[in-house]
Coordinates of C-alpha atoms in Angstrom, one line a residue:
Chain A
X1 CA 175.9 -54.4 21.9
X2 CA 177.6 -56.5 24.4
X3 CA 176.8 -58.2 27.6
X4 CA 179.4 -56.0 29.4
X5 CA 177.8 -53.0 28.1
X6 CA 174.6 -54.0 29.2
X7 CA 175.8 -54.6 32.5
X8 CA 177.6 -51.3 32.6
X9 CA 174.2 -49.5 32.0
X10 CA 172.4 -51.6 34.5
X11 CA 175.1 -50.2 37.0
X12 CA 174.4 -46.8 35.7
X13 CA 170.8 -47.4 36.2
X14 CA 171.2 -48.6 39.8
X15 CA 173.4 -45.5 40.6
X16 CA 170.7 -43.2 39.2
X17 CA 167.9 -44.9 41.3
X18 CA 170.0 -44.6 44.3
X19 CA 170.4 -40.9 43.9
X20 CA 166.6 -40.7 43.3
X21 CA 165.7 -42.7 46.4
X22 CA 167.9 -40.2 48.6
X23 CA 165.8 -37.5 47.0
X24 CA 162.4 -39.0 47.4
X25 CA 162.9 -40.6 50.9
X26 CA 162.2 -37.3 52.6
X27 CA 159.6 -36.3 50.1
X28 CA 157.8 -39.4 50.7
X29 CA 158.3 -39.1 54.6
X30 CA 157.0 -35.6 54.5
X31 CA 153.8 -36.5 52.8
X32 CA 153.2 -39.7 54.8
X33 CA 153.4 -38.1 57.8
X34 CA 152.8 -34.5 57.4
X35 CA 150.3 -35.1 54.5
X36 CA 152.3 -32.1 52.8
X37 CA 153.1 -32.0 49.1
X38 CA 156.7 -30.1 49.1
X39 CA 157.8 -28.6 45.7
X40 CA 160.7 -26.9 47.7
X41 CA 162.5 -30.3 48.3
X42 CA 164.5 -29.5 44.9
X43 CA 165.7 -26.4 46.6
X44 CA 167.3 -28.4 49.4
X45 CA 168.8 -30.7 46.8
X46 CA 170.5 -27.4 45.4
X47 CA 171.3 -26.0 48.7
X48 CA 173.1 -29.3 49.7
X49 CA 175.2 -28.9 46.3
X50 CA 176.2 -25.3 47.1
X51 CA 177.1 -25.9 50.6
X52 CA 179.3 -28.7 49.4
X53 CA 180.9 -26.9 46.6
X54 CA 181.7 -24.0 48.7
X55 CA 183.0 -25.8 51.7
X56 CA 185.0 -28.2 49.4
X57 CA 186.4 -25.0 47.9
X58 CA 187.4 -23.4 50.8
X59 CA 188.8 -26.5 52.7
X60 CA 190.0 -28.5 49.8
X61 CA 188.3 -31.7 51.2
X62 CA 185.2 -33.0 49.6
X63 CA 184.4 -35.0 52.6
X64 CA 183.9 -31.6 54.5
X65 CA 181.8 -30.5 51.9
X66 CA 179.8 -33.7 52.1
X67 CA 179.3 -33.1 56.1
X68 CA 178.5 -29.6 55.1
X69 CA 175.7 -30.3 52.8
X70 CA 174.0 -32.7 55.2
X71 CA 174.1 -30.0 58.1
X72 CA 173.5 -26.9 55.9
X73 CA 170.4 -29.0 54.0
X74 CA 168.8 -29.9 57.3
X75 CA 169.3 -26.6 59.0
X76 CA 167.8 -24.8 55.8
X77 CA 164.8 -27.5 56.0
X78 CA 164.3 -27.0 59.8
X79 CA 164.0 -23.0 58.9
X80 CA 161.6 -23.5 56.3
X81 CA 159.7 -25.9 58.3
X82 CA 159.4 -23.6 61.4
X83 CA 158.9 -20.4 58.9
X84 CA 156.6 -21.5 56.6
X85 CA 155.4 -25.2 56.3
X86 CA 154.0 -25.2 59.5
X87 CA 151.3 -23.0 58.7
X88 CA 150.6 -25.2 55.6
X89 CA 149.6 -28.6 57.2
X90 CA 146.1 -27.7 57.6
X91 CA 145.8 -26.0 54.4
X92 CA 144.5 -28.0 51.1
X93 CA 146.9 -29.1 48.4
X94 CA 146.5 -26.2 46.5
X95 CA 147.8 -23.9 48.9
X96 CA 151.0 -26.2 49.8
X97 CA 151.7 -26.2 45.9
X98 CA 151.4 -22.7 45.7
X99 CA 153.4 -21.6 48.9
X100 CA 156.3 -24.2 48.0
X101 CA 156.3 -23.0 44.5
X102 CA 156.9 -19.6 46.0
X103 CA 159.6 -21.0 48.0
X104 CA 161.4 -22.4 44.9
X105 CA 161.2 -18.8 43.5
X106 CA 162.7 -17.2 46.8
X107 CA 165.5 -19.5 47.3
X108 CA 166.3 -19.6 43.5
X109 CA 166.4 -16.1 43.4
X110 CA 168.2 -15.6 46.6
X111 CA 170.9 -18.2 45.5
X112 CA 171.3 -16.4 42.1
X113 CA 171.7 -13.1 43.8
X114 CA 174.4 -14.5 46.2
X115 CA 176.5 -16.8 44.0
X116 CA 175.5 -15.4 40.4
X117 CA 174.1 -17.5 37.3
X118 CA 177.5 -19.4 36.8
X119 CA 177.7 -22.7 37.8
X120 CA 180.1 -23.5 40.9
X121 CA 183.0 -25.9 40.4
X122 CA 182.9 -29.4 42.4
X123 CA 185.4 -32.1 41.9
X124 CA 185.2 -35.9 42.4
X125 CA 187.6 -36.5 45.5
X126 CA 190.9 -37.9 44.3
X127 CA 190.7 -41.4 46.0
X128 CA 187.3 -41.9 44.0
X129 CA 188.6 -40.6 40.7
X130 CA 190.1 -43.4 39.2
X131 CA 187.8 -46.4 37.7
X132 CA 187.9 -49.8 39.5
X133 CA 187.9 -53.2 37.5
X134 CA 184.8 -55.1 38.1
X135 CA 185.4 -59.0 37.9
X136 CA 188.0 -58.5 35.2
X137 CA 185.1 -57.4 32.9
X138 CA 185.1 -53.8 32.7
X139 CA 186.3 -50.6 34.2
X140 CA 183.8 -48.7 36.2
X141 CA 183.7 -45.4 37.9
X142 CA 184.5 -45.9 41.4
X143 CA 182.7 -42.6 42.3
X144 CA 179.4 -43.9 40.8
X145 CA 179.8 -47.3 42.9
X146 CA 180.3 -44.7 45.9
X147 CA 176.9 -43.3 45.1
X148 CA 175.1 -46.8 45.1
X149 CA 177.0 -47.6 48.1
X150 CA 175.8 -44.4 50.1
X151 CA 172.2 -45.4 48.6
X152 CA 172.0 -48.6 50.0
X153 CA 173.5 -47.5 53.2
X154 CA 170.9 -44.9 53.8
X155 CA 168.0 -47.4 52.8
X156 CA 169.1 -49.8 55.5
X157 CA 169.6 -46.8 57.9
X158 CA 166.1 -45.8 57.5
X159 CA 165.0 -49.1 57.4
X160 CA 166.5 -49.6 60.9
X161 CA 165.2 -45.8 62.1
X162 CA 161.8 -46.4 60.9
X163 CA 161.3 -50.1 62.0
X164 CA 163.5 -50.3 65.2
X165 CA 163.7 -46.9 67.2
X166 CA 161.4 -44.7 69.2
X167 CA 161.6 -41.9 66.8
X168 CA 160.6 -44.4 63.9
X169 CA 157.9 -45.7 65.8
X170 CA 156.4 -42.2 66.4
X171 CA 156.9 -41.3 62.8
X172 CA 155.0 -44.3 61.7
X173 CA 152.3 -43.4 64.5
X174 CA 152.1 -40.0 62.8
X175 CA 151.7 -41.3 59.3
X176 CA 148.8 -43.4 60.5
X177 CA 146.8 -41.0 63.0
X178 CA 148.0 -37.7 63.6
X179 CA 145.3 -36.8 66.0
X180 CA 145.9 -39.6 68.3
X181 CA 149.5 -39.5 68.6
X182 CA 149.2 -35.8 69.6
X183 CA 146.9 -36.8 72.0
X184 CA 149.1 -39.5 73.3
X185 CA 151.2 -36.7 74.3
X186 CA 154.0 -36.8 71.6
X187 CA 155.5 -33.4 70.9
X188 CA 154.2 -33.3 67.3
X189 CA 155.5 -30.0 66.4
X190 CA 159.2 -31.1 67.1
X191 CA 158.7 -34.6 65.5
X192 CA 157.4 -32.6 62.5
X193 CA 160.6 -30.2 62.3
X194 CA 162.9 -33.6 62.9
X195 CA 161.2 -35.4 59.9
X196 CA 161.6 -32.5 57.5
X197 CA 165.0 -31.6 58.5
X198 CA 166.0 -35.5 57.8
X199 CA 164.4 -35.3 54.6
X200 CA 166.1 -32.0 53.7
X201 CA 169.3 -33.6 54.9
X202 CA 168.9 -36.6 52.6
X203 CA 168.1 -34.2 49.5
X204 CA 171.2 -32.1 50.4
X205 CA 173.3 -35.1 50.4
X206 CA 171.8 -36.2 47.0
X207 CA 172.6 -32.6 45.6
X208 CA 176.2 -32.8 47.0
X209 CA 176.8 -36.2 45.6
X210 CA 175.3 -35.3 42.0
X211 CA 177.0 -31.9 42.0
X212 CA 180.3 -33.6 41.8
X213 CA 179.4 -35.3 38.4
X214 CA 177.0 -32.6 37.0
X215 CA 177.1 -28.8 37.4
X216 CA 176.3 -26.9 40.6
X217 CA 173.9 -24.3 39.6
X218 CA 170.6 -22.5 40.2
X219 CA 167.7 -24.6 39.1
X220 CA 169.6 -27.7 39.3
X221 CA 166.9 -29.2 41.6
X222 CA 164.0 -28.6 39.3
X223 CA 164.3 -31.7 37.1
X224 CA 165.3 -33.8 39.9
X225 CA 162.3 -32.8 42.0
X226 CA 159.9 -33.8 39.2
X227 CA 161.6 -37.2 39.1
X228 CA 161.5 -37.7 42.7
X229 CA 157.7 -37.0 42.6
X230 CA 157.3 -39.5 39.6
X231 CA 159.3 -42.0 42.1
X232 CA 157.0 -41.6 45.1
X233 CA 153.9 -41.7 43.0
X234 CA 154.9 -44.9 41.6
X235 CA 155.9 -46.4 44.9
X236 CA 152.7 -45.2 46.7
X237 CA 153.2 -41.8 48.4
X238 CA 154.3 -42.0 52.2
X239 CA 155.9 -45.6 51.8
X240 CA 159.8 -45.5 52.2
X241 CA 159.7 -49.0 50.9
X242 CA 157.5 -47.8 48.0
X243 CA 160.3 -44.9 47.2
X244 CA 163.1 -47.4 47.2
X245 CA 161.3 -49.8 44.7
X246 CA 159.9 -46.8 42.8
X247 CA 163.4 -45.1 42.7
X248 CA 165.1 -48.3 41.4
X249 CA 162.4 -48.8 38.7
X250 CA 162.6 -45.1 37.3
X251 CA 166.3 -45.3 37.4
X252 CA 166.6 -48.5 35.7
X253 CA 163.8 -47.8 33.2
X254 CA 165.0 -44.2 32.2
X255 CA 168.6 -45.6 31.7
X256 CA 167.9 -48.7 29.9
X257 CA 165.1 -47.2 27.9
X258 CA 167.7 -44.5 26.6
X259 CA 170.2 -47.2 25.8
X260 CA 168.0 -50.1 24.4
X261 CA 165.1 -48.2 22.7
X262 CA 167.2 -46.8 19.7
X263 CA 168.6 -50.3 19.2
X264 CA 165.2 -52.0 19.4
X265 CA 163.4 -49.5 16.7
X266 CA 166.5 -49.9 14.5
X267 CA 165.5 -53.4 13.9
X268 CA 162.4 -52.2 12.4
X269 CA 162.9 -48.7 11.0
X270 CA 165.7 -46.8 9.0
X271 CA 168.6 -45.7 11.4
X272 CA 168.0 -42.0 11.4
X273 CA 164.1 -42.5 12.4
X274 CA 164.9 -45.0 14.8
X275 CA 167.3 -42.8 16.4
X276 CA 164.9 -39.8 16.8
X277 CA 161.9 -42.1 17.6
X278 CA 163.6 -44.3 20.1
X279 CA 165.2 -41.1 21.9
X280 CA 161.6 -39.3 22.0
X281 CA 160.1 -42.5 23.4
X282 CA 162.8 -43.1 25.9
X283 CA 162.9 -39.5 27.3
X284 CA 159.2 -40.3 28.1
X285 CA 159.5 -43.7 29.2
X286 CA 159.2 -43.0 33.0
X287 CA 156.0 -41.0 32.5
X288 CA 154.4 -43.7 30.5
X289 CA 155.3 -46.0 33.5
X290 CA 153.9 -43.5 36.1
X291 CA 150.5 -43.0 34.2
X292 CA 150.2 -46.8 33.4
X293 CA 150.9 -47.7 37.1
X294 CA 148.5 -44.9 38.4
X295 CA 146.0 -46.4 36.0
X296 CA 146.3 -49.7 37.3
X297 CA 146.8 -48.9 40.8
X298 CA 145.7 -45.5 41.6
X299 CA 147.3 -45.3 45.0
X300 CA 150.9 -46.6 43.6
X301 CA 152.6 -49.8 44.1
X302 CA 152.7 -49.9 47.9
X303 CA 149.9 -47.9 49.5
X304 CA 151.0 -46.7 52.7
X305 CA 148.1 -46.1 54.8
X306 CA 145.6 -48.3 53.4
Chain B
X1 CA 121.4 -10.7 41.6
X2 CA 119.9 -7.3 41.3
X3 CA 121.9 -5.3 43.2
X4 CA 125.4 -4.6 42.1
X5 CA 128.1 -6.1 44.0
X6 CA 131.6 -4.8 44.6
X7 CA 133.1 -7.7 42.5
X8 CA 130.6 -6.7 39.8
X9 CA 131.9 -3.1 39.9
X10 CA 135.6 -4.4 39.7
X11 CA 135.0 -6.5 36.8
X12 CA 133.1 -3.6 34.9
X13 CA 136.0 -1.4 35.8
X14 CA 138.6 -4.0 34.5
X15 CA 136.6 -4.4 31.2
X16 CA 136.9 -0.5 30.9
X17 CA 140.4 -0.4 31.9
X18 CA 141.2 -3.2 29.3
X19 CA 139.3 -1.2 26.5
X20 CA 141.0 1.9 27.4
X21 CA 144.5 0.6 27.2
X22 CA 145.3 1.2 23.4
X23 CA 144.2 4.9 24.0
X24 CA 146.3 5.4 27.1
X25 CA 149.4 3.7 25.4
X26 CA 149.1 6.0 22.5
X27 CA 148.3 9.0 24.9
X28 CA 151.5 8.1 26.8
X29 CA 153.4 7.5 23.5
X30 CA 154.2 4.1 24.8
X31 CA 152.8 1.6 22.2
X32 CA 155.1 -1.2 23.9
X33 CA 152.1 -1.2 26.5
X34 CA 150.0 -2.5 24.0
X35 CA 152.0 -5.7 23.7
X36 CA 152.3 -5.9 27.4
X37 CA 148.6 -5.8 27.6
X38 CA 148.1 -8.1 24.9
X39 CA 150.1 -10.7 26.9
X40 CA 148.1 -9.9 29.9
X41 CA 144.9 -10.6 28.0
X42 CA 146.3 -13.9 26.4
X43 CA 147.7 -15.2 29.9
X44 CA 144.6 -14.1 31.5
X45 CA 142.7 -16.4 28.9
X46 CA 144.8 -19.4 29.9
X47 CA 144.1 -18.7 33.5
X48 CA 140.3 -18.5 32.8
X49 CA 140.6 -22.0 31.1
X50 CA 142.5 -23.5 34.3
X51 CA 140.1 -21.6 36.5
X52 CA 137.0 -23.5 35.2
X53 CA 138.6 -26.8 36.2
X54 CA 140.3 -25.6 39.4
X55 CA 138.1 -23.0 40.8
X56 CA 134.8 -24.6 40.1
X57 CA 135.4 -28.2 39.8
X58 CA 138.2 -28.3 42.3
X59 CA 140.3 -30.1 40.1
X60 CA 144.1 -29.0 40.7
X61 CA 145.7 -29.8 37.3
X62 CA 149.3 -29.2 37.3
X63 CA 149.6 -30.1 33.7
X64 CA 147.7 -27.3 31.9
X65 CA 150.9 -26.3 30.1
X66 CA 150.2 -29.2 28.0
X67 CA 147.1 -27.5 26.5
X68 CA 148.7 -24.2 26.4
X69 CA 151.6 -25.7 24.5
X70 CA 149.4 -27.7 22.2
X71 CA 147.5 -24.6 21.2
X72 CA 150.9 -22.9 20.4
X73 CA 152.4 -25.8 18.5
X74 CA 149.2 -26.2 16.3
X75 CA 149.7 -22.5 15.5
X76 CA 153.4 -22.8 14.8
X77 CA 153.1 -26.0 12.9
X78 CA 150.5 -25.1 10.6
X79 CA 152.1 -21.8 10.0
X80 CA 155.5 -23.1 9.4
X81 CA 154.1 -25.6 6.7
X82 CA 152.2 -22.8 4.9
X83 CA 155.1 -20.6 5.0
X84 CA 157.5 -23.2 3.8
X85 CA 154.9 -24.3 1.4
X86 CA 155.8 -27.9 2.5
X87 CA 153.3 -30.9 2.3
X88 CA 151.9 -31.6 5.7
X89 CA 149.6 -34.7 4.8
X90 CA 147.3 -35.9 1.9
X91 CA 143.7 -36.6 2.9
X92 CA 141.5 -38.2 0.1
X93 CA 143.8 -37.1 -2.7
X94 CA 143.7 -33.3 -1.6
X95 CA 147.0 -32.1 -0.4
X96 CA 147.2 -30.1 2.6
X97 CA 150.1 -27.5 3.3
X98 CA 149.1 -25.8 6.8
X99 CA 147.5 -22.5 6.9
X100 CA 148.0 -19.2 8.1
X101 CA 144.4 -18.5 8.8
X102 CA 143.5 -17.9 12.5
X103 CA 140.0 -18.9 11.9
X104 CA 141.4 -22.5 10.8
X105 CA 144.1 -22.4 13.4
X106 CA 141.9 -21.9 16.3
X107 CA 139.2 -24.7 15.5
X108 CA 142.1 -27.1 15.1
X109 CA 143.9 -26.1 18.2
X110 CA 140.5 -26.5 19.9
X111 CA 139.8 -29.9 18.4
X112 CA 143.2 -31.2 19.3
X113 CA 143.4 -30.1 22.7
X114 CA 139.9 -31.5 23.3
X115 CA 141.1 -34.9 22.0
X116 CA 144.1 -34.9 24.3
X117 CA 142.0 -33.6 27.4
X118 CA 139.6 -36.4 27.0
X119 CA 142.6 -38.8 27.0
X120 CA 144.3 -37.4 30.0
X121 CA 141.2 -36.5 31.8
X122 CA 139.7 -40.1 31.4
X123 CA 142.8 -41.5 33.1
X124 CA 143.6 -38.7 35.4
X125 CA 140.1 -38.5 37.0
X126 CA 140.3 -42.1 38.4
X127 CA 142.7 -40.6 40.7
X128 CA 142.0 -38.0 43.6
X129 CA 144.0 -35.5 45.6
X130 CA 147.6 -35.4 45.1
X131 CA 147.7 -38.3 42.8
X132 CA 145.4 -36.2 40.4
X133 CA 148.0 -33.2 40.7
X134 CA 150.9 -35.6 39.8
X135 CA 149.2 -37.6 37.1
X136 CA 148.4 -34.4 35.1
X137 CA 152.0 -33.3 35.9
X138 CA 153.3 -36.6 34.3
X139 CA 151.4 -36.4 31.1
X140 CA 152.4 -32.5 30.7
X141 CA 156.0 -33.7 31.2
X142 CA 155.5 -36.6 28.7
X143 CA 154.5 -34.0 25.8
X144 CA 157.3 -31.6 27.0
X145 CA 160.1 -34.3 26.8
X146 CA 158.6 -35.5 23.6
X147 CA 158.6 -31.8 21.9
X148 CA 162.1 -31.6 22.9
X149 CA 163.2 -35.0 21.6
X150 CA 161.4 -35.0 18.4
X151 CA 163.3 -33.2 16.2
X152 CA 160.7 -32.7 13.1
X153 CA 159.4 -29.4 14.5
X154 CA 162.3 -27.6 15.9
X155 CA 163.0 -29.9 18.8
X156 CA 164.7 -27.8 21.9
X157 CA 165.2 -24.9 19.6
X158 CA 161.4 -24.5 18.9
X159 CA 159.7 -22.8 15.8
X160 CA 159.5 -19.4 14.5
X161 CA 156.4 -17.8 12.9
X162 CA 157.9 -15.5 10.5
X163 CA 154.6 -13.5 9.9
X164 CA 151.9 -13.3 12.3
X165 CA 148.8 -15.5 11.1
X166 CA 146.0 -13.9 9.2
X167 CA 142.7 -12.8 10.6
X168 CA 139.8 -11.7 8.1
X169 CA 142.1 -9.5 6.1
X170 CA 143.2 -7.3 9.0
X171 CA 146.7 -6.2 9.6
X172 CA 147.5 -8.5 12.5
X173 CA 150.9 -7.2 12.7
X174 CA 149.3 -3.8 14.0
X175 CA 149.7 -4.0 17.9
X176 CA 146.1 -2.8 18.4
X177 CA 144.4 -5.1 16.0
X178 CA 146.2 -7.9 17.4
X179 CA 145.3 -6.6 20.9
X180 CA 141.6 -6.0 19.6
X181 CA 141.3 -9.9 18.6
X182 CA 142.8 -11.3 21.8
X183 CA 140.6 -8.8 23.8
X184 CA 137.4 -9.8 21.9
X185 CA 138.2 -13.5 22.5
X186 CA 138.9 -13.1 26.4
X187 CA 135.5 -11.3 26.7
X188 CA 133.5 -13.9 24.6
X189 CA 135.1 -16.6 26.8
X190 CA 134.5 -14.9 30.0
X191 CA 130.8 -14.5 28.8
X192 CA 130.7 -18.1 28.1
X193 CA 132.2 -19.2 31.3
X194 CA 129.9 -17.1 33.4
X195 CA 126.8 -18.6 31.4
X196 CA 128.3 -22.0 32.0
X197 CA 128.8 -21.2 35.9
X198 CA 125.2 -20.4 36.4
X199 CA 123.8 -23.2 34.4
X200 CA 122.7 -26.9 35.3
X201 CA 126.3 -28.0 34.3
X202 CA 127.9 -25.2 36.4
X203 CA 125.8 -26.3 39.5
X204 CA 126.4 -29.7 39.0
X205 CA 130.3 -29.1 38.5
X206 CA 130.3 -27.0 41.7
X207 CA 128.3 -29.8 43.7
X208 CA 131.2 -32.3 42.2
X209 CA 133.8 -30.4 44.1
X210 CA 131.8 -30.1 47.5
X211 CA 130.3 -33.4 47.7
X212 CA 130.4 -36.2 45.0
X213 CA 128.5 -38.6 47.0
X214 CA 125.4 -36.1 47.2
X215 CA 125.7 -35.5 43.6
X216 CA 125.8 -39.2 42.7
X217 CA 122.7 -39.6 45.0
X218 CA 120.7 -37.3 42.8
X219 CA 121.4 -39.1 39.7
X220 CA 124.3 -37.3 38.3
X221 CA 127.6 -39.2 37.5
X222 CA 130.2 -36.8 39.0
X223 CA 132.9 -38.3 36.3
X224 CA 131.2 -37.1 33.3
X225 CA 130.6 -33.6 34.7
X226 CA 134.2 -33.5 35.7
X227 CA 135.7 -34.7 32.4
X228 CA 133.5 -32.2 30.5
X229 CA 134.7 -29.5 32.6
X230 CA 138.7 -30.7 32.3
X231 CA 138.0 -30.7 28.6
X232 CA 136.3 -27.4 28.2
X233 CA 139.0 -25.9 30.6
X234 CA 141.8 -27.5 28.4
X235 CA 140.3 -26.0 25.3
X236 CA 140.3 -22.5 26.5
X237 CA 144.0 -22.9 27.6
X238 CA 144.7 -24.2 24.4
X239 CA 143.3 -21.2 22.6
X240 CA 145.3 -19.0 24.6
X241 CA 148.4 -20.9 23.7
X242 CA 147.6 -20.4 19.8
X243 CA 147.3 -16.7 20.6
X244 CA 150.7 -16.7 22.5
X245 CA 152.5 -18.2 19.7
X246 CA 151.4 -15.4 17.4
X247 CA 152.2 -12.7 20.0
X248 CA 155.8 -13.9 20.1
X249 CA 155.8 -15.3 16.5
X250 CA 157.7 -18.3 18.1
X251 CA 156.8 -21.5 19.8
X252 CA 159.4 -23.4 22.0
X253 CA 159.0 -26.6 24.4
X254 CA 159.3 -24.1 27.3
X255 CA 155.3 -23.7 26.7
X256 CA 154.9 -27.3 27.8
X257 CA 157.2 -27.1 30.7
X258 CA 155.9 -27.7 34.5
X259 CA 156.9 -23.8 35.3
X260 CA 154.2 -23.0 32.8
X261 CA 151.7 -24.9 34.6
X262 CA 152.8 -23.4 37.9
X263 CA 152.5 -19.9 36.4
X264 CA 149.1 -20.3 34.9
X265 CA 148.1 -21.6 38.4
X266 CA 149.3 -18.4 40.0
X267 CA 147.5 -16.2 37.8
X268 CA 144.4 -18.1 39.2
X269 CA 145.4 -18.0 43.0
X270 CA 146.9 -14.3 42.8
X271 CA 143.7 -13.1 41.6
X272 CA 141.3 -15.4 43.4
X273 CA 140.2 -18.9 42.8
X274 CA 136.8 -19.4 41.2
X275 CA 136.4 -15.6 40.7
X276 CA 135.1 -15.0 37.1
X277 CA 138.0 -12.1 36.7
X278 CA 140.2 -13.6 39.0
X279 CA 142.7 -14.8 36.1
X280 CA 142.6 -11.4 34.6
X281 CA 143.7 -9.5 37.8
X282 CA 146.2 -12.3 38.4
X283 CA 147.6 -12.1 35.0
X284 CA 147.7 -8.5 35.0
X285 CA 149.7 -8.4 38.4
X286 CA 152.2 -11.0 37.3
X287 CA 152.9 -9.1 34.1
X288 CA 153.4 -5.7 35.8
X289 CA 155.7 -7.5 38.4
X290 CA 157.7 -9.1 35.6
X291 CA 157.8 -5.8 33.7
X292 CA 158.5 -3.2 36.3
X293 CA 160.5 -5.3 39.0
X294 CA 162.2 -7.0 36.0
X295 CA 163.1 -3.6 34.8
X296 CA 164.6 -2.7 38.4
X297 CA 166.3 -5.8 39.4
X298 CA 167.2 -9.2 37.7
X299 CA 166.1 -10.8 41.0
X300 CA 162.5 -10.1 40.4
X301 CA 161.5 -13.7 40.7
X302 CA 162.7 -13.5 44.3
X303 CA 160.1 -10.9 45.1
X304 CA 157.3 -12.5 43.2
X305 CA 157.9 -15.5 45.3
X306 CA 157.5 -13.4 48.6
X307 CA 154.4 -11.7 47.3
X308 CA 153.0 -15.3 46.3
X309 CA 153.8 -16.6 49.6
X310 CA 152.3 -13.7 51.5
X311 CA 149.2 -14.2 49.3
X312 CA 148.8 -17.7 50.0
X313 CA 149.5 -17.5 53.6
X314 CA 147.5 -14.3 54.6
X315 CA 145.2 -13.4 51.7
X316 CA 143.2 -16.6 51.0
X317 CA 140.7 -15.1 48.6
X318 CA 143.4 -13.7 46.3
X319 CA 143.3 -10.0 45.2
X320 CA 139.8 -10.1 44.2
X321 CA 138.7 -11.8 47.5
X322 CA 140.7 -8.7 49.2
X323 CA 138.8 -6.3 47.3
X324 CA 135.2 -7.7 47.0
X325 CA 135.1 -9.9 50.3
X326 CA 134.1 -13.4 50.6
X327 CA 131.9 -15.0 48.3
X328 CA 128.1 -14.3 49.2
X329 CA 125.9 -17.2 48.9
X330 CA 122.4 -16.1 48.2

C-alpha cells in the first residue's frame, strides 16, 4: 500500500460522495420543505439514466443525453408531484412510504415493459475517456474528476440559489413555516412542484453520470436510494449543508473502509479470515456510522429546523 | 362487545376459509394451492408481527426484514449443520451439531430475534418519526450486507435445506401437514395478539401511540412499553421467517432486503393497519396478485403498484376497513 494508492482511493471516495450529494440534495429539500418521505427518488435517478442513454444513443452525443436526463427527470418529477405526491403532504409518514413505494413498482414495471430487462448501453464521452496525469504522481480517470467537478458546481449553485435568490428565500421560508408562507400570499403549490422538479432533475443528472460507468437498468436506483437516505439522515433531514457533509462522509467512509479494513485486519488475523471479516465489516461500515450518529445526535449532524 | 360486528364475522369466515383450503385444493385437484395457501399463512404471520408494532404501537419499522431473515437463517444454519454433521460449537464439553427439530429451531429463532430486537429497539426508539423509519432500515441493511459478505453460510448464494425440518415425527414434506403446522401457529399467535391487544399492556401501547405525555403522566414509561411491543413483534416475524425457510427449503440474503420489509408492510396496509386479521387479508391478496397476475403478465408488479397506490390514496382503512367500516370506539 502506497501513499499514491491511498490518494487515488480518496479521490474515488470524493467522487462517490459527490454523486451521493446530487442524489440526496433533492431528497433532503423535499423532506425539509414539504415534509415528505419520497422513496420514489431512486426512480428519478433511473429515469435520468434511461433518458441519457436513449438520447445519447439516438444522437451520438453524450452531452445532449445529459441535457435530456435533466429535462426528462424534471418533467417526470413534476408529473409525479402533481399527480400523486401533492395528495400526500397532509398524510402521515406511513402513507407516504407506501404510496411512494407503489410509485417505485409502477415506474420500474413500466420501464421494464418499455425497454426490457436488459441493460442499455451508455458510454463515457470521448473527450473524458482518457485518464489525466495528476501532479506527475498517478493517472486518474478524467470522467471521475468531471463528476467531482459537477458535484462541486451543483453544491455552489444550490448554495447560491438557496441563500441569495428570491426562490431560495421562499424555499427556506417554506421549510421553517409552511402555513405562514402560504398566508403571506406565496403560491405554495407551484413552489412545491418547482422544488420537487429541481430535486428530480439532480437525481436524473446523477443517474445519467453514473449510468456511463455502471449499467443503465431497471432497479439501478434502489441501492442508491437507500444510500441517499443514509446521507440525509446523517446530515440532518432538510439541510442541504448536512446533505453535502453527509454525502462526503458516506462516500469516503465506504470507499476507504473497503480499501483499508482488509489491510487492518490482516495485521492481526490470518489473510483468509482478514479478507472476509474486513469485507463484511466494510460493507456495513456506513450503516454503523449512521446508527452511531443517530444515537449520539438523534436529528443528524445539522438539525435543519431546530 | 357482545353483538357480532362485521369485522368479527369477516374474521370467522377467514378462519373457516383457511381451514377449508386443503379440502378445496384436493377437490379441484390442484395440490399446488395448498403450498400457495401455506405461503399466505406464513407471510400473514410475518405481517401480524409487524402489525403489533405498527398498528397498535404506531412504530413504523422499515426493518422487519431483519427479523424475518434471522428466523430464516436460524432454521437454515441449524439444519445445514445437522444435515452435513458439521460441528457448530462446543458448550461445556458437549458438541452441538445443529438440529432439524422445529421444536428446537423455533425457540432459538425467538430467542435470537428477541436479543437482536432489544438491541435495535433500544437505540432506534430514542428517535422519532422519519428518523425511526430510517434507523430501523439502516439496521436491517447492516444485517443484509453482512449476510451477503459473510462467506461461511453461503454469502450471496444463500443456503439450501435439503430436507424439511422435523416436527414431532410428522411427515412435514406432506403439504397438508406442513400447512396444518403453519395454520395452527398463525391461529395461536392471532389469539395471543388479540389477548395482548385487550390487556393492560395493549391499552398502554395504544396510549403510547396516541399520546406519550399522557401515558407518562399516569405513571407508565412509554419507552418500556414500546420496546416490549417491538421485541414481541420481532419475535413473531422471526417465527414466520423460520417457517418460510422450511417452506422454500432455502434461505438467501433476499430475506433481509428492504424490499422484504416493504412487502411485509404492504400486507399490513392492504389489509388494514391495526386490524387483527388485516395482515391475513393483505398477504392473501398479495399472493393472489402475484400468482394470477404473474401468470398473465410478467409485469404484475406494475399492477400491484397501481392497486397499492389506489388503496393508500382512496381506501385508508385497507380492505378490512372497506368491508367492516371504521373502527368503533365503545
